[in-house]
Short mmCIF file of C-alpha atoms in Angstrom, two decimals:
data_model
loop_
_atom_site.label_atom_id
_atom_site.label_comp_id
_atom_site.label_asym_id
_atom_site.label_seq_id
_atom_site.Cartn_x
_atom_site.Cartn_y
_atom_site.Cartn_z
CA MET E 293 24.64 -10.19 -17.00
CA ASN E 294 26.01 -11.01 -13.57
CA LYS E 295 26.64 -14.67 -12.87
CA LEU E 296 27.44 -16.06 -9.45
CA GLY E 297 28.51 -19.68 -9.07
CA PHE E 298 26.99 -20.73 -5.77
CA GLY E 299 27.93 -24.30 -6.60
CA HIS E 300 31.54 -23.38 -5.95
CA GLU E 301 33.01 -23.02 -2.51
CA LYS E 302 34.15 -19.40 -2.94
CA ALA E 303 31.04 -17.88 -4.38
CA GLY E 304 31.37 -14.17 -3.71
CA ILE E 305 28.53 -11.82 -2.88
CA LEU E 306 29.68 -8.22 -3.15
CA GLY E 307 27.24 -5.58 -1.92
CA ARG E 308 26.78 -2.89 -4.52
CA ARG E 309 24.11 -0.41 -5.52
CA SER E 310 22.89 -1.54 -8.89
CA TYR E 311 20.72 1.52 -9.53
CA ASP E 312 22.28 4.78 -10.63
CA LYS E 313 21.19 8.40 -10.70
CA ARG E 314 21.35 8.65 -14.46
CA SER E 315 18.31 6.43 -14.75
CA ALA E 316 16.69 8.07 -11.73
CA ASN E 317 16.04 11.24 -13.69
CA SER E 318 14.12 9.35 -16.37
CA GLY E 319 11.20 8.61 -14.06
CA SER E 320 11.92 4.94 -13.40
CA VAL E 321 15.03 3.15 -12.35
CA LEU E 322 14.02 -0.28 -13.55
CA LEU E 323 16.65 -0.17 -16.28
CA GLU E 324 19.51 -2.19 -14.83
CA ARG E 325 20.56 -5.57 -16.15
CA PRO E 326 19.09 -8.56 -14.27
CA ASN E 327 21.09 -10.74 -11.92
CA ARG E 328 21.26 -14.48 -12.60
CA CYS E 329 22.79 -17.41 -10.79
CA MET E 330 23.47 -20.94 -11.96
CA ILE E 331 23.52 -23.44 -9.11
CA VAL E 332 24.98 -26.92 -9.51
CA PRO E 333 24.23 -29.54 -6.84
CA SER E 334 27.14 -31.61 -5.61
CA GLU E 335 27.27 -35.27 -4.54
CA VAL E 336 23.92 -36.34 -5.93
CA ASP E 337 22.70 -39.86 -5.32
CA MET E 338 21.32 -40.33 -8.81
CA ILE E 339 21.94 -38.38 -12.01
CA ALA E 340 19.15 -38.15 -14.57
CA GLU E 341 19.99 -38.81 -18.19
CA ALA E 342 16.93 -36.83 -19.28
CA ILE E 343 13.82 -35.22 -17.85
CA GLU E 344 10.95 -35.46 -20.30
CA ARG E 345 7.49 -33.97 -20.25
CA ARG E 346 4.49 -35.60 -21.91
CA ASP E 347 1.36 -33.50 -21.51
CA THR E 348 0.91 -33.26 -17.73
CA ASN E 349 3.42 -36.00 -16.86
CA TRP E 350 7.14 -35.67 -16.19
CA PHE E 351 9.44 -38.69 -16.51
CA VAL E 352 13.01 -38.88 -15.25
CA ARG E 353 15.05 -41.25 -17.38
CA THR E 354 17.70 -43.20 -15.44
CA LYS E 355 18.98 -46.76 -15.30
CA VAL E 356 16.58 -47.45 -12.43
CA PRO E 357 12.80 -47.63 -12.86
CA SER E 358 10.60 -45.05 -11.14
CA ASP E 359 9.23 -45.95 -7.70
CA LEU E 360 7.60 -42.68 -6.60
CA ILE E 361 4.87 -40.45 -8.03
CA ILE E 362 4.47 -36.88 -6.86
CA GLN E 363 1.14 -35.34 -7.89
CA ILE E 364 0.63 -31.56 -7.98
CA GLY E 365 -2.85 -30.75 -9.22
CA LYS E 366 -3.20 -32.40 -12.63
CA ASN E 367 0.56 -32.82 -13.01
CA CYS E 368 2.38 -36.04 -12.14
CA PHE E 369 6.14 -36.48 -11.63
CA HIS E 370 7.46 -40.04 -11.95
CA LEU E 371 10.53 -40.03 -9.71
CA HIS E 372 12.80 -42.15 -7.51
CA ILE E 373 12.72 -42.29 -3.75
CA LEU E 374 16.49 -42.12 -3.10
CA PRO E 375 17.38 -38.72 -4.66
CA VAL E 376 14.22 -37.17 -3.23
CA VAL E 377 14.48 -38.29 0.39
CA SER E 378 18.17 -37.39 0.49
CA ARG E 379 17.23 -33.74 -0.11
CA SER E 380 13.74 -33.29 1.42
CA ALA E 381 13.02 -33.97 5.09
CA TYR E 382 9.32 -33.42 4.43
CA LEU E 383 9.09 -36.13 1.74
CA ASN E 384 11.43 -38.35 3.75
CA ARG E 385 9.02 -38.22 6.67
CA ILE E 386 5.94 -38.95 4.53
CA ILE E 387 7.60 -41.90 2.78
CA PHE E 388 8.80 -43.31 6.12
CA GLU E 389 5.24 -43.10 7.51
CA ARG E 390 3.80 -44.80 4.42
CA ARG E 391 6.28 -47.65 4.74
CA ASN E 392 5.44 -48.10 8.42
CA ASN E 393 1.81 -48.41 7.38
CA GLY E 394 2.71 -51.35 5.17
CA LEU E 395 2.63 -49.66 1.78
CA THR E 396 5.09 -50.95 -0.79
CA ASN E 397 7.25 -48.71 -2.94
CA SER E 398 5.08 -49.28 -6.00
CA ASN E 399 2.11 -47.79 -4.18
CA LEU E 400 3.77 -44.54 -3.18
CA ASN E 401 1.76 -41.68 -4.58
CA ILE E 402 2.11 -38.36 -2.78
CA GLU E 403 0.04 -35.24 -3.39
CA LEU E 404 1.64 -31.81 -2.93
CA ASN E 405 -1.21 -29.47 -3.83
CA ASN E 406 -0.11 -26.80 -1.34
CA LEU E 407 3.42 -26.48 -2.67
CA PRO E 408 4.32 -22.79 -3.22
CA GLY E 409 4.90 -22.13 -6.91
CA GLY E 410 3.18 -25.35 -7.95
CA ALA E 411 4.45 -27.65 -10.69
CA ASP E 412 6.79 -25.05 -12.20
CA MET E 413 8.86 -24.79 -9.03
CA PHE E 414 8.76 -28.51 -8.40
CA GLU E 415 10.22 -29.09 -11.86
CA LEU E 416 13.26 -27.02 -10.81
CA ILE E 417 13.47 -28.97 -7.55
CA VAL E 418 13.48 -32.25 -9.49
CA LYS E 419 16.34 -30.99 -11.64
CA PHE E 420 18.29 -30.03 -8.53
CA CYS E 421 17.70 -33.42 -6.88
CA TYR E 422 18.94 -35.23 -9.99
CA GLY E 423 22.13 -33.22 -10.40
CA TRP E 424 21.03 -30.79 -13.10
CA LYS E 425 21.92 -27.10 -13.19
CA VAL E 426 19.22 -24.73 -12.03
CA ASP E 427 19.10 -21.15 -13.29
CA LEU E 428 18.04 -18.74 -10.53
CA THR E 429 16.59 -15.33 -11.41
CA ALA E 430 14.62 -12.67 -9.60
CA ASN E 431 11.47 -14.13 -11.15
CA ASN E 432 11.84 -17.58 -9.64
CA VAL E 433 14.08 -17.34 -6.58
CA ALA E 434 11.34 -16.34 -4.10
CA PRO E 435 8.83 -19.08 -5.01
CA LEU E 436 11.66 -21.61 -5.29
CA TYR E 437 12.93 -20.61 -1.85
CA CYS E 438 9.40 -21.00 -0.45
CA ALA E 439 8.99 -24.39 -2.12
CA ALA E 440 12.36 -25.59 -0.78
CA SER E 441 11.35 -24.42 2.71
CA PHE E 442 8.01 -26.22 2.38
CA LEU E 443 9.85 -29.45 1.48
CA GLU E 444 12.42 -28.84 4.27
CA MET E 445 15.45 -29.07 2.00
CA LEU E 446 17.85 -28.34 4.88
CA GLU E 447 21.60 -28.32 5.31
CA ASP E 448 21.24 -31.13 7.88
CA LEU E 449 20.34 -33.47 5.05
CA HIS E 450 22.87 -32.32 2.52
CA HIS E 451 25.53 -29.63 2.45
CA GLY E 452 24.63 -26.98 -0.10
CA ASN E 453 20.96 -27.93 -0.14
CA LEU E 454 18.38 -25.84 -1.95
CA ILE E 455 17.23 -23.64 0.95
CA SER E 456 20.70 -22.25 1.59
CA ARG E 457 21.40 -21.78 -2.13
CA THR E 458 18.20 -19.89 -2.87
CA GLU E 459 18.37 -17.84 0.31
CA SER E 460 21.92 -16.70 -0.49
CA PHE E 461 20.93 -15.51 -3.95
CA LEU E 462 17.74 -13.95 -2.62
CA CYS E 463 19.68 -11.92 -0.03
CA PHE E 464 22.17 -10.83 -2.67
CA ILE E 465 19.67 -9.48 -5.18
CA ILE E 466 17.52 -7.79 -2.51
CA PHE E 467 20.59 -6.04 -1.16
CA SER E 468 22.25 -5.17 -4.44
CA SER E 469 19.56 -4.67 -7.08
CA TRP E 470 16.74 -2.13 -7.08
CA LYS E 471 15.04 -3.72 -10.09
CA ASP E 472 15.29 -7.29 -8.86
CA THR E 473 13.82 -6.34 -5.49
CA PHE E 474 10.64 -5.22 -7.25
CA LEU E 475 10.61 -8.36 -9.38
CA VAL E 476 10.85 -10.47 -6.21
CA PHE E 477 8.01 -8.42 -4.71
CA LYS E 478 5.90 -9.16 -7.78
CA THR E 479 6.45 -12.91 -7.52
CA CYS E 480 5.39 -12.79 -3.86
CA GLU E 481 1.83 -11.95 -4.95
CA THR E 482 1.18 -15.59 -5.90
CA ILE E 483 2.77 -17.01 -2.73
CA SER E 484 1.69 -14.38 -0.22
CA SER E 485 1.35 -16.53 2.90
CA SER E 486 4.65 -18.36 2.42
CA ALA E 487 6.50 -15.16 1.47
CA ARG E 488 5.12 -13.44 4.55
CA ASP E 489 6.02 -16.32 6.87
CA LEU E 490 9.58 -16.43 5.52
CA GLN E 491 9.92 -12.62 5.80
CA ILE E 492 10.60 -12.19 2.07
CA GLN E 493 8.14 -9.31 1.74
CA ARG E 494 9.54 -7.65 4.84
CA ARG E 495 13.10 -7.87 3.56
CA CYS E 496 12.09 -6.42 0.20
CA SER E 497 10.25 -3.56 1.89
CA GLU E 498 13.21 -2.77 4.12
CA ALA E 499 15.61 -2.85 1.18
CA ILE E 500 13.46 -0.48 -0.88
CA ALA E 501 12.98 1.89 2.06
CA TRP E 502 16.70 1.90 2.81
CA LYS E 503 17.63 2.65 -0.81
CA ILE E 504 15.09 5.47 -0.99
CA CYS E 505 16.19 7.12 2.22
CA THR E 506 19.92 6.84 1.51
CA ASN E 507 19.36 8.96 -1.60
CA LEU E 508 19.50 12.56 -0.36
CA ASN E 509 17.14 13.75 -3.08
CA ALA E 510 14.38 11.66 -1.55
CA ILE E 511 14.66 13.34 1.84
CA SER E 512 14.49 16.97 0.72
CA ILE E 513 12.30 18.80 -1.78
CA ASP E 514 14.01 21.45 -3.88
CA HIS E 515 11.91 24.24 -5.35
CA ASP E 516 13.72 24.40 -8.68
CA GLU E 517 14.02 22.43 -11.90
CA SER E 518 15.69 19.52 -10.13
CA GLN E 519 12.62 18.95 -7.93
CA CYS E 520 11.57 15.94 -10.02
CA SER E 521 14.68 14.12 -8.84
CA SER E 522 13.05 13.87 -5.41
CA PHE E 523 10.46 11.56 -6.92
CA TRP E 524 12.71 9.23 -8.92
CA TRP E 525 11.29 6.22 -7.08
CA PHE E 526 7.55 7.00 -7.42
CA GLU E 527 7.02 5.16 -10.70
CA ASP E 528 8.51 1.91 -9.42
CA VAL E 529 6.78 1.98 -6.03
CA ALA E 530 3.47 2.74 -7.79
CA GLY E 531 3.60 -0.73 -9.37
CA LEU E 532 3.41 -2.49 -6.00
CA ARG E 533 0.27 -4.20 -4.76
CA ILE E 534 -1.55 -2.27 -2.05
CA ASP E 535 -0.35 -4.39 0.91
CA HIS E 536 3.26 -4.23 -0.30
CA PHE E 537 2.94 -0.50 -0.96
CA ILE E 538 1.56 0.17 2.53
CA GLU E 539 4.43 -1.76 4.09
CA VAL E 540 7.02 0.23 2.11
CA VAL E 541 5.33 3.54 3.00
CA ALA E 542 5.28 2.66 6.70
CA LEU E 543 9.00 1.87 6.64
CA ILE E 544 10.10 4.98 4.77
CA LYS E 545 7.91 7.03 7.11
CA SER E 546 9.67 5.50 10.11
CA LYS E 547 13.01 6.51 8.60
CA GLY E 548 12.09 10.20 8.70
CA ILE E 549 11.21 10.99 5.11
CA LYS E 550 9.43 14.33 4.71
CA SER E 551 5.65 14.15 4.94
CA GLU E 552 5.26 16.15 1.70
CA VAL E 553 7.25 13.55 -0.23
CA LEU E 554 5.31 10.74 1.42
CA GLY E 555 1.98 12.39 0.60
CA SER E 556 3.01 12.92 -3.02
CA CYS E 557 3.98 9.26 -3.29
CA ILE E 558 0.58 8.11 -1.96
CA ALA E 559 -1.19 10.45 -4.37
CA TYR E 560 0.90 9.11 -7.27
CA TRP E 561 0.14 5.47 -6.37
CA THR E 562 -3.58 6.27 -6.06
CA ALA E 563 -3.67 8.01 -9.45
CA LYS E 564 -2.01 5.00 -11.08
CA TRP E 565 -4.43 2.61 -9.40
CA VAL E 566 -7.51 4.64 -10.36
CA SER E 567 -6.32 4.83 -13.97
CA ARG E 568 -6.30 1.02 -14.07
CA VAL E 569 -9.73 0.44 -12.52
CA SER E 570 -11.73 3.59 -13.32
CA PHE E 571 -13.67 1.95 -16.16
CA TRP E 572 -14.92 -0.68 -13.70
CA PHE E 573 -16.89 1.93 -11.79
CA ARG E 574 -19.46 2.07 -14.59
CA ILE E 575 -20.38 -1.59 -14.40
CA PRO E 576 -21.29 -3.93 -11.51
CA CYS E 577 -18.37 -5.97 -10.20
CA GLN E 578 -18.02 -9.20 -8.30
CA LYS E 579 -18.24 -9.12 -4.51
CA GLY E 580 -14.61 -10.17 -4.08
CA ILE E 581 -13.31 -7.42 -6.38
CA SER E 582 -15.48 -4.83 -4.63
CA GLN E 583 -14.11 -5.90 -1.26
CA VAL E 584 -10.51 -5.60 -2.49
CA ARG E 585 -11.19 -2.08 -3.72
CA ARG E 586 -12.80 -1.10 -0.45
CA VAL E 587 -9.84 -2.41 1.55
CA THR E 588 -7.49 -0.59 -0.82
CA VAL E 589 -9.19 2.78 -0.26
CA GLU E 590 -9.38 2.24 3.50
CA SER E 591 -5.66 1.39 3.58
CA LEU E 592 -4.82 4.56 1.62
CA ILE E 593 -6.85 6.73 4.00
CA ARG E 594 -5.22 5.18 7.08
CA VAL E 595 -1.66 5.58 5.77
CA LEU E 596 -2.01 9.30 4.96
CA PRO E 597 0.53 11.49 6.77
CA ILE E 598 -1.18 13.66 9.39
CA GLU E 599 1.09 16.68 8.97
CA GLU E 600 -0.48 19.88 7.63
CA ASN E 601 -0.05 20.46 3.87
CA SER E 602 1.42 16.98 3.39
CA VAL E 603 -1.32 16.18 0.84
CA SER E 604 -3.39 18.46 -1.37
CA CYS E 605 -7.05 19.24 -0.79
CA ASN E 606 -7.93 18.03 -4.29
CA PHE E 607 -6.32 14.63 -3.69
CA LEU E 608 -8.16 14.22 -0.38
CA LEU E 609 -11.43 15.05 -2.13
CA HIS E 610 -10.81 12.40 -4.78
CA LEU E 611 -9.90 9.90 -2.07
CA LEU E 612 -13.08 10.76 -0.17
CA LYS E 613 -15.11 10.24 -3.35
CA LEU E 614 -13.55 6.80 -3.80
CA GLY E 615 -14.31 6.02 -0.18
CA LEU E 616 -17.96 6.97 -0.57
CA MET E 617 -18.24 4.96 -3.79
CA MET E 618 -16.69 1.90 -2.12
CA ASN E 619 -18.75 2.22 1.07
CA VAL E 620 -15.68 2.31 3.29
CA ASP E 621 -15.87 2.66 7.05
CA ALA E 622 -18.08 5.65 7.95
CA ASN E 623 -15.66 6.88 10.63
CA LEU E 624 -12.85 7.07 8.07
CA CYS E 625 -14.99 9.12 5.70
CA SER E 626 -16.05 11.40 8.53
CA LYS E 627 -12.46 12.06 9.60
CA LEU E 628 -11.43 12.67 6.01
CA SER E 629 -14.33 15.10 5.52
CA LYS E 630 -13.25 17.08 8.58
CA ARG E 631 -9.66 17.18 7.37
CA VAL E 632 -10.71 18.59 4.00
CA ALA E 633 -13.10 21.05 5.66
CA LEU E 634 -10.26 22.46 7.75
CA MET E 635 -8.30 23.11 4.54
CA LEU E 636 -11.02 25.13 2.79
CA GLU E 637 -9.72 28.51 3.93
CA GLN E 638 -6.47 27.90 2.01
CA CYS E 639 -8.14 26.46 -1.11
CA HIS E 640 -8.84 27.89 -4.55
CA PRO E 641 -12.01 27.08 -6.56
CA LEU E 642 -10.03 24.80 -8.90
CA ASP E 643 -8.99 22.68 -5.90
CA LEU E 644 -12.62 21.65 -5.41
CA LEU E 645 -13.12 20.15 -8.86
CA VAL E 646 -13.71 16.40 -8.48
CA LYS E 647 -14.64 14.58 -11.67
CA ASN E 648 -17.58 12.21 -11.74
CA TYR E 649 -17.39 8.66 -13.09
CA GLY E 650 -20.06 7.83 -15.64
CA GLU E 651 -21.45 9.25 -18.86
CA SER E 652 -24.88 10.58 -17.85
CA GLU E 653 -23.81 12.45 -14.72
CA THR E 654 -22.50 15.97 -14.28
CA ILE E 655 -18.86 16.57 -15.12
CA PHE E 656 -17.97 17.34 -11.52
CA ASP E 657 -19.27 15.99 -8.23
CA VAL E 658 -21.23 18.73 -6.45
CA CYS E 659 -22.64 16.60 -3.64
CA ILE E 660 -19.21 15.90 -2.15
CA ILE E 661 -18.48 19.65 -1.97
CA VAL E 662 -21.84 20.23 -0.27
CA ARG E 663 -20.82 17.60 2.27
CA ILE E 664 -17.49 19.33 2.92
CA VAL E 665 -19.01 22.82 3.19
CA GLU E 666 -21.67 21.59 5.61
CA THR E 667 -18.94 19.93 7.67
CA TYR E 668 -17.00 23.20 7.72
CA VAL E 669 -20.09 25.14 8.85
CA SER E 670 -20.78 22.66 11.65
CA LEU E 671 -17.19 23.02 12.85
CA GLY E 672 -17.19 26.81 12.39
CA LEU E 673 -20.28 27.37 14.53
CA ARG E 674 -18.25 26.15 17.51
CA ASN E 675 -15.08 28.03 16.60
CA PRO E 676 -15.14 31.84 16.24
CA THR E 677 -11.73 31.87 14.52
CA PHE E 678 -13.16 30.29 11.37
CA LYS E 679 -13.21 32.63 8.36
CA LEU E 680 -16.66 32.16 6.88
CA PHE E 681 -16.22 35.08 4.46
CA VAL E 682 -13.19 33.36 2.91
CA VAL E 683 -15.11 30.13 2.37
CA GLY E 684 -18.08 32.12 1.04
CA ARG E 685 -15.90 33.59 -1.72
CA LEU E 686 -14.49 30.12 -2.38
CA VAL E 687 -17.94 28.56 -2.82
CA ASP E 688 -19.09 31.38 -5.11
CA GLY E 689 -15.97 30.96 -7.23
CA TYR E 690 -16.62 27.20 -7.39
CA LEU E 691 -20.23 27.83 -8.44
CA ALA E 692 -18.99 30.06 -11.24
CA LEU E 693 -16.78 27.22 -12.50
CA LEU E 694 -19.66 24.72 -12.42
CA ALA E 695 -22.27 27.03 -13.92
CA ARG E 696 -21.47 26.18 -17.56
CA ASP E 697 -22.03 22.43 -17.02
CA LYS E 698 -25.23 21.81 -18.98
CA ASN E 699 -25.97 18.66 -16.98
CA LEU E 700 -25.83 20.44 -13.63
CA GLN E 701 -29.28 20.40 -12.06
CA ALA E 702 -30.80 23.58 -10.68
CA ASP E 703 -31.46 21.90 -7.36
CA ASN E 704 -27.78 20.96 -6.96
CA PHE E 705 -26.72 24.52 -7.73
CA ARG E 706 -29.19 25.91 -5.19
CA VAL E 707 -28.26 23.44 -2.44
CA LEU E 708 -24.58 24.30 -2.73
CA ALA E 709 -25.29 28.04 -2.81
CA GLU E 710 -27.42 27.71 0.35
CA SER E 711 -25.02 25.35 2.16
CA LEU E 712 -23.42 28.39 3.81
CA PRO E 713 -25.24 30.59 6.35
CA LYS E 714 -26.26 34.12 5.26
CA SER E 715 -23.52 35.59 7.42
CA ALA E 716 -20.88 33.95 5.23
CA ARG E 717 -21.32 36.54 2.46
CA TYR E 718 -20.96 40.26 3.10
CA SER E 719 -21.49 40.81 -0.65
CA HIS E 720 -23.63 38.81 -3.05
CA ASP E 721 -21.95 40.07 -6.21
CA ASN E 722 -20.02 36.86 -6.81
CA LEU E 723 -23.10 34.74 -6.09
CA TYR E 724 -25.14 36.85 -8.51
CA HIS E 725 -22.56 36.55 -11.31
CA ALA E 726 -22.33 32.75 -10.77
CA THR E 727 -26.13 32.48 -10.84
CA ASP E 728 -26.38 34.60 -13.98
CA ARG E 729 -23.79 32.40 -15.66
CA PHE E 730 -25.81 29.31 -14.69
CA LEU E 731 -29.03 30.79 -16.08
CA LYS E 732 -27.28 31.70 -19.32
CA ALA E 733 -25.97 28.10 -19.74
CA HIS E 734 -29.43 26.64 -18.92
CA PRO E 735 -31.97 28.60 -20.99
CA ASN E 736 -34.60 25.85 -20.77
CA LEU E 737 -35.18 26.12 -17.03
CA THR E 738 -38.76 26.58 -15.91
CA GLU E 739 -39.81 29.78 -14.15
CA GLU E 740 -40.05 27.86 -10.89
CA GLU E 741 -36.52 26.48 -11.26
CA ARG E 742 -35.17 29.95 -11.95
CA LYS E 743 -36.88 31.23 -8.81
CA GLU E 744 -35.26 28.48 -6.75
CA VAL E 745 -31.80 29.21 -8.17
CA CYS E 746 -32.09 32.95 -7.46
CA ARG E 747 -33.70 32.58 -4.05
CA GLY E 748 -30.50 33.17 -2.11
CA ILE E 749 -29.55 36.49 -3.76
CA GLU E 750 -30.27 39.48 -1.52
CA TYR E 751 -30.77 42.92 -3.03
CA HIS E 752 -29.20 44.82 -0.14
CA LYS E 753 -25.95 42.82 -0.45
CA LEU E 754 -25.43 43.69 -4.11
CA SER E 755 -23.26 46.55 -5.27
CA GLN E 756 -24.89 49.38 -7.25
CA GLU E 757 -23.36 48.03 -10.46
CA ALA E 758 -24.75 44.53 -9.80
CA ARG E 759 -28.19 45.97 -8.97
CA GLU E 760 -28.35 47.90 -12.21
CA HIS E 761 -27.33 44.79 -14.15
CA ALA E 762 -29.93 42.66 -12.37
CA MET E 763 -32.81 45.05 -13.08
CA LYS E 764 -32.07 44.83 -16.81
CA ASN E 765 -31.35 41.08 -16.80
CA ASP E 766 -34.11 39.21 -18.67
CA ARG E 767 -32.64 35.86 -17.58
CA LEU E 768 -33.78 36.44 -14.00
CA PRO E 769 -37.30 35.32 -13.06
CA LEU E 770 -39.92 38.07 -13.29
CA ASN E 771 -40.63 38.20 -9.56
CA ILE E 772 -36.95 38.76 -8.76
CA THR E 773 -36.59 41.56 -11.35
CA THR E 774 -39.79 43.21 -10.11
CA GLN E 775 -38.68 42.90 -6.51
CA PHE E 776 -35.32 44.48 -7.27
CA ILE E 777 -36.96 47.41 -9.14
CA LEU E 778 -39.33 48.09 -6.25
CA LEU E 779 -36.51 47.90 -3.72
CA GLU E 780 -34.47 50.27 -5.86
CA GLN E 781 -37.33 52.77 -5.83
CA VAL E 782 -37.71 52.42 -2.07
CA SER E 783 -33.99 52.96 -1.72
CA LEU E 784 -34.15 56.10 -3.84
CA THR E 785 -37.09 57.41 -1.81
CA LYS E 786 -35.25 56.84 1.45
CA SER E 787 -32.20 58.59 0.10
CA VAL E 788 -34.28 61.76 -0.33
CA VAL E 789 -35.05 62.02 3.38
CA GLU E 790 -31.81 60.76 4.80
CA PRO E 791 -29.94 63.42 6.86
CA GLY E 792 -26.90 64.92 5.16
CA LEU E 793 -28.23 64.66 1.61
CA ILE E 794 -28.76 67.77 -0.53
CA TYR E 795 -32.22 66.60 -1.59
CA ARG E 796 -33.80 66.25 1.87
CA ARG E 797 -36.90 68.27 2.77
CA THR E 798 -36.58 71.50 4.69
CA LYS E 799 -38.15 71.98 8.10
CA GLU E 800 -40.65 74.48 6.70
CA GLN E 801 -41.78 71.98 3.99
CA THR E 802 -42.37 69.33 6.59
CA ILE E 803 -44.47 71.70 8.78
CA ILE E 804 -46.63 72.79 5.80
CA ASN E 805 -47.26 69.12 4.83
CA LEU E 806 -48.26 68.27 8.37
CA LYS E 807 -50.74 71.19 8.48
CA ALA E 808 -52.19 70.14 5.14
CA ASP E 809 -52.72 66.63 6.40
CA SER E 810 -54.46 67.88 9.54
CA ARG E 811 -56.88 70.03 7.48
CA ARG E 812 -57.89 67.01 5.39
CA GLU E 813 -58.80 65.17 8.53
#
């Protein structure tokens, strides 16, 4: 435990890096010992013999009776004017105004309902004003600093006043301690406006970003077993609230961190967040909670690095699903859909698997893939460089993965299969095998449903092996099997008369047949 005596004149603050690389490899570096500081006020005007609490009332026992009541919510502090006004310019000003208005000391009752940190922080302030030691930690220094600033506990009133004491310790732990910086960040959640106005959040963000970017492992990704060391800070940053996280991400981005590392960090934070709130998706939530979630998803979409391959297609699909569920800004969803669509040519079928939330739905979300494929097609029609055949194979492979889902509706399967134009498939073998797998997993489909599912399969785009399998396949609807058999016979008949084949008719046979036909007439 590190102790710094700020009550003494030569209190030293030595800058040091409290985190080490040994703990970095374990996934989180929040393993260091906490910093503490005991501050002792000097030259107090009144020393308290005891500070007692009775229910919601605090009483300071001295040789002088109380002449001031400070009320914070339901809590009342029975104090003395002299030690309070000698430390707080804010209270000094209020008491002076009350006296000018003709109020006597016995009538002084002041409400401080807007005090950052509330009654807990004011209790520490009372101890400081009455000459008691105050123990500063990362858990209380930020709200205490905000409360002291609110009460204007300045050096002009008293040398070594509370603002300067708390600010010194705050600067020390933010600079020196990785763990304590996150603890300070956490305490800022309850005093957001004050912490923002006093730049506490900004200083924490800058300190975290600086410590990340001064570690060389965070700026380069190695493709070996030590790659995990690049992400030593992910676990700790993932615990930040969304606004704090976005601020940290913006700062580390400005310092030149690689976009791949930044994208991985955003994906890690999102996965952690979804794991905490995923069960809420199944039940209605309050309007305020829903709004917070929507803002969270919108913030994540906006902060994504724009560089190619900085984030995976699968992560973007999950983020798009969250955006659609939360009804985020339509323009954001549209831009995200286009970004995913432009990645399809480099994707594998497994990259398209996006799990559904809920118990009665299909395992994977098909509608979102239909949306992406349709977006790709709309973009591809205006760009001849798009590789429709590649995306056609991708969609057929994805259909094969989905086919075994017993809850997948025939209409959803058909819509996805038909989301691509006919020119996107030069062979229908993969589509046929995916369809056959779907029919096998759904034996209770009606004849009409089976017709709809098989509607997109074209006989002429099947290989000979696939055709032979289809003609013997009793899972196919009767009209499709019959159609394929007839087309096979037509194909065989044509093959007899095609030039170059050993079975074509001779010229003499053709002339004799023509003469026979003319005689019949």
